[in-house]
């Protein structure tokens, strides 16, 4: 319990309670009222919406929190934003941003009078209106809440490198049962009190989720306190239901928490001490559906799961319910809160902070307002030397590492760039970062630890959820970053990606929302080079998931070599309001293009590699297409076999960097017009397409193209194990031998020479299988293969 004692003055208590009633009234009005917003005449059925949608249970508690946060913002002059973890509590954030004036500023049509109130109520969960969540349409929101579990991660991401910012994060006790939220309590081990801001978690312990009690509400007080102390927090408890006592207790708790935060930060900043502090948090235990109906149709509502959504159902089918709604609304005494014109009484309006101190108007909640361009080194300076196509390379991400190192170095003063990843920054080939920065870590450090410091540009926690949530919070508040991850396990955050992509899609059409930096994924340790980890680590399906989202938001790049990777990552880091997925290898691999060639190729996103083709100005017999580093290698190896054994074949090699170029321009901004697609792939020739991921994605992207029936795709078909790198391609028929045999099958004109070549390669596959089982590595002709330029 708090040991700090503060009393609200009677006049202050009365006004805060009235402000809370006003927020509750507006919240109930949003759920129910179509007309008669101030109840100036008796309530009739026509005043009630036909569809009653929304979530009441969490809302009064959030309204209570908001009014108390307004007080401490003013009293302590705080830079604070509000994150609503129980995201369905949309009525609360809409009501409070309306009361503080922000809502009407960004939506002048929702004016601060009776007409505006009616529009405010009518738009909620209504066709053409706004969702019931803390959605992008709501000023002050950086957290949709359409899916639970990410509020605390987003909040920590928001305060990294924001030393003056406090995020008040309301965590629902249902939300607290999700894996990401349960893990997020440990984010306090990664917070530097000198250079970062603070997160004030407020666990909203109202006891129930949709139809069940919550775990944290049904354990003892002692166990709950021990849990949070064990996670490194100092919990301050506010418990009860009687408003007078609860206002006093909440005011005392918030004063205590803010003073603890200030002391922690002031001490750390004055002394530079690196010891990890024990940050405060608040546990608010209040009834679900607080101030709402106690009983409906003989069933208890307030304080039960029945208060979760719409506690009084449609009066059109339950005639007695109209009077219950009327009684509930009148219990807030709106006539004491709003004047005849529907304006909030001036003495209540004074309780809200002003200007950008209002949580709905804080620029950190509209991060594009604060976004500054990165200082970027010239990526061309990090180029691989490629004297001839196929020159050996050290591994593409190892070439990228020094570029990202210098991005971190060049922006160190701005403190607006971080690299996030689940303990894989070294594994994914980005060790160069540690030449200029450390992993941020505020727990204990031992002598044998490496690259740990209280502050750093690299954030690692073995939870993809936290890395994703931290980065999203960082981006949403106006900064830049990269998430590097093993390709197979980026699936863990599929749902988080969904929500962020939806956020970007919606906010791109909201005029007052400014664009933020893109969410950049670097997926390394990919499917074709997981031979040492085996089947569990082999899955390229995140790409399929990503392309389901709106074309205006998603971009997918598969650079074939290091110079292309540099060009692509430079582009991604400069871009705005996209999700960029980049798949790259970390193992030594051939390099194909000089930097000059790579720049041109990546700008086009797709192109014919003339140096590997021999069709000249004539129509090719076959198009050998490739997308991804290993598919490119196997395709060029297949081309070398074909050109040696079937020299009369006219072969065109097409490489794809930007996957979305394959779609028609009517489907994606990067898509090729049909004429350009046909110029590359012909309208009637076989296309043997080696693809990094699942083959059907290429068919999906090209199904409207003229030559679609002639496109034959080889890719990952869910075959894998611990084996050699080349055998991974053999298992999935993506290897050079299968590509050649597939080509011969599509070209009957190859005749006897083609059949002889097929038999030779079938024997070679048998030889390969025997060799790897005997020697544990690929055959020398595979390991030592080099592209040789043909005349």
PDB file of N, CA, C and O in Angstrom, residues 186 319 469 560-561 703:
ATOM      1  N   UNK A 186       8.570  -7.989 -17.930  1.00  0.00           N
ATOM      2  CA  UNK A 186      10.034  -7.995 -17.802  1.00  0.00           C
ATOM      3  C   UNK A 186      10.704  -6.910 -18.629  1.00  0.00           C
ATOM      4  O   UNK A 186      11.938  -6.809 -18.626  1.00  0.00           O
ATOM      5  N   UNK A 319     -39.170  -4.810 -23.780  1.00  0.00           N
ATOM      6  CA  UNK A 319     -39.787  -3.490 -23.545  1.00  0.00           C
ATOM      7  C   UNK A 319     -39.418  -2.848 -22.209  1.00  0.00           C
ATOM      8  O   UNK A 319     -39.266  -1.635 -22.125  1.00  0.00           O
ATOM      9  N   UNK A 469       6.577  -5.632 -30.471  1.00  0.00           N
ATOM     10  CA  UNK A 469       5.817  -4.613 -29.757  1.00  0.00           C
ATOM     11  C   UNK A 469       6.660  -3.392 -29.430  1.00  0.00           C
ATOM     12  O   UNK A 469       6.207  -2.246 -29.586  1.00  0.00           O
ATOM     13  N   UNK A 560      19.050 -10.851 -54.498  1.00  0.00           N
ATOM     14  CA  UNK A 560      19.817 -12.059 -54.828  1.00  0.00           C
ATOM     15  C   UNK A 560      21.237 -12.048 -54.301  1.00  0.00           C
ATOM     16  O   UNK A 560      21.890 -13.091 -54.275  1.00  0.00           O
ATOM     17  N   UNK A 561      21.756 -10.863 -53.906  1.00  0.00           N
ATOM     18  CA  UNK A 561      23.129 -10.806 -53.417  1.00  0.00           C
ATOM     19  C   UNK A 561      23.301  -9.590 -52.509  1.00  0.00           C
ATOM     20  O   UNK A 561      22.343  -8.846 -52.248  1.00  0.00           O
ATOM     21  N   UNK A 703      -1.749 -14.919 -61.828  1.00  0.00           N
ATOM     22  CA  UNK A 703      -2.803 -15.704 -62.474  1.00  0.00           C
ATOM     23  C   UNK A 703      -3.530 -14.950 -63.576  1.00  0.00           C
ATOM     24  O   UNK A 703      -4.134 -15.559 -64.468  1.00  0.00           O
TER      25      UNK A 703
END
